[in-house]
Short mmCIF file of N, CA and C in Angstrom, two decimals:
data_model
loop_
_atom_site.label_atom_id
_atom_site.label_comp_id
_atom_site.label_asym_id
_atom_site.label_seq_id
_atom_site.Cartn_x
_atom_site.Cartn_y
_atom_site.Cartn_z
N MET A 10 -25.62 -12.41 -76.73
CA MET A 10 -24.50 -12.16 -75.87
C MET A 10 -23.45 -11.43 -76.71
N GLU A 11 -22.88 -10.44 -76.14
CA GLU A 11 -21.93 -9.62 -76.88
C GLU A 11 -20.59 -9.60 -76.17
N GLU A 12 -19.56 -9.76 -76.90
CA GLU A 12 -18.22 -9.74 -76.32
C GLU A 12 -17.54 -8.45 -76.75
N ARG A 13 -16.95 -7.77 -75.79
CA ARG A 13 -16.23 -6.54 -76.10
C ARG A 13 -14.76 -6.72 -75.76
N ASN A 14 -13.94 -6.22 -76.60
CA ASN A 14 -12.51 -6.25 -76.36
C ASN A 14 -12.04 -4.84 -76.02
N SER A 15 -11.32 -4.75 -74.94
CA SER A 15 -10.79 -3.43 -74.58
C SER A 15 -9.30 -3.54 -74.39
N THR A 16 -8.62 -2.63 -75.02
CA THR A 16 -7.17 -2.57 -74.86
C THR A 16 -6.80 -1.13 -74.55
N SER A 17 -5.82 -0.98 -73.75
CA SER A 17 -5.33 0.37 -73.44
C SER A 17 -3.82 0.33 -73.41
N LYS A 18 -3.25 1.49 -73.24
CA LYS A 18 -1.80 1.56 -73.23
C LYS A 18 -1.22 0.91 -71.98
N ARG A 19 -1.95 0.97 -70.87
CA ARG A 19 -1.45 0.39 -69.63
C ARG A 19 -1.52 -1.13 -69.62
N TYR A 20 -2.50 -1.68 -70.27
CA TYR A 20 -2.67 -3.13 -70.29
C TYR A 20 -2.27 -3.67 -71.66
N VAL A 21 -1.31 -4.54 -71.66
CA VAL A 21 -0.82 -5.09 -72.92
C VAL A 21 -1.69 -6.26 -73.36
N ARG A 22 -2.15 -7.06 -72.42
CA ARG A 22 -2.92 -8.23 -72.82
C ARG A 22 -4.40 -7.88 -73.06
N ARG A 23 -5.06 -8.74 -73.76
CA ARG A 23 -6.44 -8.53 -74.16
C ARG A 23 -7.36 -8.83 -72.99
N GLN A 24 -8.35 -8.02 -72.78
CA GLN A 24 -9.34 -8.23 -71.72
C GLN A 24 -10.71 -8.40 -72.36
N THR A 25 -11.48 -9.35 -71.84
CA THR A 25 -12.82 -9.59 -72.34
C THR A 25 -13.81 -9.21 -71.25
N ARG A 26 -14.77 -8.41 -71.60
CA ARG A 26 -15.81 -8.01 -70.65
C ARG A 26 -17.15 -8.42 -71.23
N TRP A 27 -17.89 -9.23 -70.48
CA TRP A 27 -19.18 -9.72 -70.93
C TRP A 27 -20.25 -8.75 -70.46
N GLU A 28 -21.15 -8.42 -71.35
CA GLU A 28 -22.24 -7.50 -71.02
C GLU A 28 -23.32 -8.17 -70.20
N GLY A 29 -23.62 -9.43 -70.44
CA GLY A 29 -24.66 -10.10 -69.68
C GLY A 29 -25.03 -11.44 -70.29
N LEU A 30 -25.77 -12.18 -69.50
CA LEU A 30 -26.22 -13.49 -69.93
C LEU A 30 -27.65 -13.65 -69.46
N PHE A 31 -28.54 -13.97 -70.36
CA PHE A 31 -29.94 -14.11 -70.01
C PHE A 31 -30.39 -15.54 -70.31
N VAL A 32 -30.94 -16.20 -69.31
CA VAL A 32 -31.51 -17.53 -69.49
C VAL A 32 -32.97 -17.44 -69.08
N SER A 33 -33.85 -17.76 -69.99
CA SER A 33 -35.28 -17.64 -69.69
C SER A 33 -35.74 -18.74 -68.75
N GLU A 34 -36.89 -18.52 -68.12
CA GLU A 34 -37.40 -19.47 -67.12
C GLU A 34 -37.74 -20.83 -67.71
N HIS A 35 -38.14 -20.86 -68.95
CA HIS A 35 -38.53 -22.15 -69.55
C HIS A 35 -37.34 -23.03 -69.86
N ALA A 36 -36.12 -22.55 -69.62
CA ALA A 36 -34.94 -23.36 -69.89
C ALA A 36 -34.87 -24.58 -68.98
N TRP A 37 -35.45 -24.49 -67.81
CA TRP A 37 -35.53 -25.64 -66.92
C TRP A 37 -36.87 -25.62 -66.22
N ASP A 38 -37.35 -26.77 -65.87
CA ASP A 38 -38.63 -26.92 -65.21
C ASP A 38 -38.37 -27.20 -63.74
N SER A 39 -38.83 -26.31 -62.86
CA SER A 39 -38.55 -26.47 -61.43
C SER A 39 -39.27 -27.68 -60.84
N THR A 40 -40.36 -28.14 -61.44
CA THR A 40 -41.06 -29.31 -60.91
C THR A 40 -40.30 -30.59 -61.22
N ALA A 41 -39.43 -30.57 -62.21
CA ALA A 41 -38.67 -31.77 -62.56
C ALA A 41 -37.64 -32.10 -61.49
N ASP A 42 -37.26 -31.14 -60.66
CA ASP A 42 -36.29 -31.41 -59.60
C ASP A 42 -36.82 -32.43 -58.61
N PHE A 43 -38.11 -32.40 -58.35
CA PHE A 43 -38.69 -33.33 -57.40
C PHE A 43 -38.81 -34.73 -58.00
N ILE A 44 -38.94 -34.83 -59.29
CA ILE A 44 -39.04 -36.12 -59.95
C ILE A 44 -37.67 -36.79 -60.01
N ASN A 45 -36.63 -36.02 -60.31
CA ASN A 45 -35.27 -36.55 -60.43
C ASN A 45 -34.51 -36.39 -59.12
N ASP A 46 -35.08 -36.88 -58.04
CA ASP A 46 -34.46 -36.76 -56.73
C ASP A 46 -33.25 -37.68 -56.66
N PRO A 47 -32.06 -37.14 -56.43
CA PRO A 47 -30.85 -37.97 -56.44
C PRO A 47 -30.59 -38.68 -55.11
N GLN A 48 -31.64 -39.00 -54.37
CA GLN A 48 -31.46 -39.66 -53.08
C GLN A 48 -30.76 -41.00 -53.27
N PRO A 49 -29.70 -41.25 -52.50
CA PRO A 49 -28.98 -42.51 -52.65
C PRO A 49 -29.83 -43.70 -52.20
N MET A 50 -29.79 -44.74 -52.99
CA MET A 50 -30.52 -45.96 -52.66
C MET A 50 -29.51 -47.00 -52.19
N LEU A 51 -29.65 -47.45 -50.96
CA LEU A 51 -28.73 -48.42 -50.39
C LEU A 51 -29.32 -49.83 -50.49
N SER A 52 -28.46 -50.79 -50.67
CA SER A 52 -28.91 -52.18 -50.70
C SER A 52 -29.17 -52.66 -49.28
N ALA A 53 -29.77 -53.81 -49.14
CA ALA A 53 -30.05 -54.38 -47.82
C ALA A 53 -28.75 -54.68 -47.08
N ASP A 54 -27.73 -55.12 -47.81
CA ASP A 54 -26.42 -55.39 -47.19
C ASP A 54 -25.79 -54.12 -46.64
N GLU A 55 -25.88 -53.03 -47.41
CA GLU A 55 -25.32 -51.76 -46.96
C GLU A 55 -26.06 -51.22 -45.73
N GLN A 56 -27.37 -51.34 -45.74
CA GLN A 56 -28.16 -50.91 -44.58
C GLN A 56 -27.85 -51.76 -43.36
N GLY A 57 -27.65 -53.05 -43.57
CA GLY A 57 -27.28 -53.93 -42.46
C GLY A 57 -25.91 -53.59 -41.90
N ALA A 58 -24.97 -53.25 -42.78
CA ALA A 58 -23.63 -52.86 -42.33
C ALA A 58 -23.67 -51.57 -41.53
N ILE A 59 -24.51 -50.62 -41.94
CA ILE A 59 -24.67 -49.36 -41.20
C ILE A 59 -25.24 -49.64 -39.82
N LEU A 60 -26.24 -50.50 -39.74
CA LEU A 60 -26.84 -50.83 -38.45
C LEU A 60 -25.83 -51.54 -37.54
N ASP A 61 -25.03 -52.45 -38.09
CA ASP A 61 -23.99 -53.12 -37.30
C ASP A 61 -22.96 -52.12 -36.76
N MET A 62 -22.55 -51.18 -37.60
CA MET A 62 -21.59 -50.15 -37.16
C MET A 62 -22.20 -49.27 -36.06
N LEU A 63 -23.49 -48.97 -36.17
CA LEU A 63 -24.16 -48.17 -35.14
C LEU A 63 -24.18 -48.91 -33.80
N VAL A 64 -24.43 -50.21 -33.84
CA VAL A 64 -24.46 -51.01 -32.61
C VAL A 64 -23.08 -51.03 -31.96
N VAL A 65 -22.04 -51.27 -32.75
CA VAL A 65 -20.68 -51.31 -32.22
C VAL A 65 -20.28 -49.93 -31.68
N ALA A 66 -20.61 -48.87 -32.41
CA ALA A 66 -20.27 -47.51 -31.97
C ALA A 66 -21.00 -47.15 -30.68
N CYS A 67 -22.23 -47.62 -30.51
CA CYS A 67 -22.98 -47.36 -29.29
C CYS A 67 -22.37 -48.11 -28.11
N GLU A 68 -21.95 -49.34 -28.33
CA GLU A 68 -21.32 -50.12 -27.25
C GLU A 68 -19.99 -49.52 -26.83
N ARG A 69 -19.19 -49.08 -27.79
CA ARG A 69 -17.86 -48.56 -27.50
C ARG A 69 -17.86 -47.09 -27.08
N LYS A 70 -18.95 -46.38 -27.37
CA LYS A 70 -19.04 -44.94 -27.09
C LYS A 70 -17.90 -44.17 -27.77
N CYS A 71 -17.58 -44.57 -29.00
CA CYS A 71 -16.50 -43.93 -29.72
C CYS A 71 -17.05 -42.86 -30.67
N THR A 72 -16.17 -42.02 -31.15
CA THR A 72 -16.56 -40.96 -32.06
C THR A 72 -16.75 -41.52 -33.46
N VAL A 73 -17.81 -41.10 -34.13
CA VAL A 73 -18.10 -41.55 -35.48
C VAL A 73 -18.34 -40.34 -36.38
N PHE A 74 -18.21 -40.58 -37.67
CA PHE A 74 -18.53 -39.58 -38.68
C PHE A 74 -19.71 -40.12 -39.47
N ILE A 75 -20.82 -39.39 -39.44
CA ILE A 75 -22.06 -39.85 -40.08
C ILE A 75 -22.39 -38.95 -41.26
N GLN A 76 -22.74 -39.58 -42.38
CA GLN A 76 -23.27 -38.87 -43.54
C GLN A 76 -24.74 -39.26 -43.65
N SER A 77 -25.62 -38.27 -43.70
CA SER A 77 -27.05 -38.56 -43.80
C SER A 77 -27.67 -37.75 -44.93
N TRP A 78 -28.84 -38.19 -45.36
CA TRP A 78 -29.57 -37.54 -46.44
C TRP A 78 -30.82 -36.93 -45.84
N GLN A 79 -30.89 -35.59 -45.82
CA GLN A 79 -32.04 -34.89 -45.26
C GLN A 79 -32.38 -33.71 -46.15
N GLU A 80 -33.64 -33.55 -46.43
CA GLU A 80 -34.14 -32.40 -47.19
C GLU A 80 -33.38 -32.21 -48.51
N ARG A 81 -33.17 -33.31 -49.22
CA ARG A 81 -32.55 -33.33 -50.54
C ARG A 81 -31.09 -32.89 -50.53
N HIS A 82 -30.41 -32.99 -49.36
CA HIS A 82 -29.00 -32.63 -49.27
C HIS A 82 -28.29 -33.61 -48.33
N PHE A 83 -27.00 -33.76 -48.53
CA PHE A 83 -26.19 -34.54 -47.61
C PHE A 83 -25.85 -33.67 -46.41
N HIS A 84 -25.89 -34.26 -45.23
CA HIS A 84 -25.50 -33.60 -44.00
C HIS A 84 -24.42 -34.46 -43.35
N TYR A 85 -23.46 -33.82 -42.73
CA TYR A 85 -22.33 -34.52 -42.12
C TYR A 85 -22.26 -34.17 -40.64
N CYS A 86 -21.89 -35.15 -39.83
CA CYS A 86 -21.87 -34.95 -38.39
C CYS A 86 -20.75 -35.80 -37.78
N ARG A 87 -19.98 -35.17 -36.94
CA ARG A 87 -18.99 -35.90 -36.14
C ARG A 87 -19.57 -35.94 -34.73
N CYS A 88 -19.82 -37.15 -34.23
CA CYS A 88 -20.58 -37.27 -32.98
C CYS A 88 -20.25 -38.57 -32.26
N THR A 89 -20.92 -38.75 -31.12
CA THR A 89 -20.84 -39.98 -30.33
C THR A 89 -22.25 -40.54 -30.20
N ILE A 90 -22.42 -41.82 -30.51
CA ILE A 90 -23.72 -42.46 -30.43
C ILE A 90 -24.05 -42.71 -28.96
N ARG A 91 -25.20 -42.23 -28.50
CA ARG A 91 -25.61 -42.41 -27.11
C ARG A 91 -26.63 -43.53 -26.94
N LYS A 92 -27.58 -43.64 -27.88
CA LYS A 92 -28.64 -44.63 -27.70
C LYS A 92 -29.23 -45.02 -29.06
N LEU A 93 -29.55 -46.30 -29.19
CA LEU A 93 -30.27 -46.80 -30.36
C LEU A 93 -31.69 -47.16 -29.94
N ASP A 94 -32.66 -46.58 -30.60
CA ASP A 94 -34.06 -46.87 -30.30
C ASP A 94 -34.64 -47.63 -31.48
N GLN A 95 -34.77 -48.96 -31.30
CA GLN A 95 -35.22 -49.79 -32.41
C GLN A 95 -36.73 -49.68 -32.63
N GLU A 96 -37.48 -49.26 -31.62
CA GLU A 96 -38.92 -49.08 -31.81
C GLU A 96 -39.20 -47.89 -32.73
N LYS A 97 -38.47 -46.80 -32.51
CA LYS A 97 -38.63 -45.61 -33.35
C LYS A 97 -37.74 -45.65 -34.58
N TRP A 98 -36.83 -46.63 -34.64
CA TRP A 98 -35.85 -46.77 -35.71
C TRP A 98 -35.05 -45.48 -35.84
N ALA A 99 -34.54 -45.04 -34.67
CA ALA A 99 -33.79 -43.79 -34.59
C ALA A 99 -32.56 -43.97 -33.70
N VAL A 100 -31.62 -43.07 -33.87
CA VAL A 100 -30.40 -43.07 -33.08
C VAL A 100 -30.30 -41.71 -32.39
N THR A 101 -29.88 -41.74 -31.13
CA THR A 101 -29.62 -40.50 -30.39
C THR A 101 -28.12 -40.32 -30.33
N TYR A 102 -27.66 -39.15 -30.78
CA TYR A 102 -26.23 -38.88 -30.79
C TYR A 102 -25.95 -37.54 -30.12
N GLU A 103 -24.71 -37.37 -29.72
CA GLU A 103 -24.29 -36.11 -29.11
C GLU A 103 -23.14 -35.53 -29.90
N ASP A 104 -23.31 -34.28 -30.30
CA ASP A 104 -22.24 -33.57 -30.98
C ASP A 104 -21.96 -32.27 -30.23
N SER A 105 -21.26 -31.36 -30.83
CA SER A 105 -20.90 -30.12 -30.15
C SER A 105 -22.10 -29.22 -29.87
N PHE A 106 -23.25 -29.49 -30.49
CA PHE A 106 -24.45 -28.70 -30.29
C PHE A 106 -25.41 -29.33 -29.30
N GLY A 107 -25.09 -30.49 -28.78
CA GLY A 107 -25.95 -31.17 -27.82
C GLY A 107 -26.47 -32.49 -28.37
N GLU A 108 -27.49 -33.04 -27.69
CA GLU A 108 -28.06 -34.32 -28.13
C GLU A 108 -29.12 -34.09 -29.20
N ARG A 109 -29.12 -34.98 -30.17
CA ARG A 109 -30.08 -34.91 -31.28
C ARG A 109 -30.49 -36.32 -31.65
N GLN A 110 -31.58 -36.42 -32.40
CA GLN A 110 -32.03 -37.71 -32.91
C GLN A 110 -31.97 -37.70 -34.43
N LEU A 111 -31.74 -38.88 -34.98
CA LEU A 111 -31.66 -39.05 -36.42
C LEU A 111 -32.26 -40.40 -36.77
N ALA A 112 -33.10 -40.42 -37.78
CA ALA A 112 -33.68 -41.68 -38.25
C ALA A 112 -32.59 -42.53 -38.89
N ILE A 113 -32.57 -43.80 -38.55
CA ILE A 113 -31.54 -44.70 -39.07
C ILE A 113 -31.64 -44.82 -40.59
N GLY A 114 -32.83 -44.75 -41.13
CA GLY A 114 -33.03 -44.85 -42.58
C GLY A 114 -32.43 -43.69 -43.35
N MET A 115 -32.12 -42.59 -42.69
CA MET A 115 -31.54 -41.43 -43.37
C MET A 115 -30.01 -41.50 -43.45
N ILE A 116 -29.41 -42.40 -42.70
CA ILE A 116 -27.95 -42.52 -42.67
C ILE A 116 -27.48 -43.23 -43.94
N THR A 117 -26.56 -42.60 -44.66
CA THR A 117 -26.03 -43.20 -45.89
C THR A 117 -24.65 -43.80 -45.70
N SER A 118 -23.89 -43.30 -44.71
CA SER A 118 -22.60 -43.93 -44.38
C SER A 118 -22.18 -43.53 -42.99
N ILE A 119 -21.35 -44.39 -42.40
CA ILE A 119 -20.84 -44.14 -41.06
C ILE A 119 -19.41 -44.66 -40.99
N HIS A 120 -18.53 -43.90 -40.33
CA HIS A 120 -17.14 -44.30 -40.16
C HIS A 120 -16.73 -44.07 -38.72
N MET A 121 -16.08 -45.06 -38.13
CA MET A 121 -15.57 -44.91 -36.77
C MET A 121 -14.24 -44.17 -36.82
N LEU A 122 -14.09 -43.19 -35.95
CA LEU A 122 -12.86 -42.39 -35.94
C LEU A 122 -11.90 -42.81 -34.85
N ASP A 123 -12.37 -43.53 -33.84
CA ASP A 123 -11.50 -43.99 -32.75
C ASP A 123 -11.15 -45.45 -32.90
#
């Protein structure tokens, strides 16, 4: 890596311009990403609290903010719970895009907004 200093009459302060940065492929192993999956692990108490909040939100039909873990990323949704399906272990919610389903096991946190 090479650093160049350029000064001119118009610019009084020092400017640094980097020519480039090269990182070879072996610097990181792409297969290690799947091994070190940062998926949040919730305790049984936390999962129970999420389920209790879902039941209350479904009864009240109030707006909730849900954080879920899908495809190795957090997803956020502001919605209204429409139905809990305990056989499928899924929740049906409605947001600005329409009705959708989400597996209860993917929910990492829920907050009631109303």
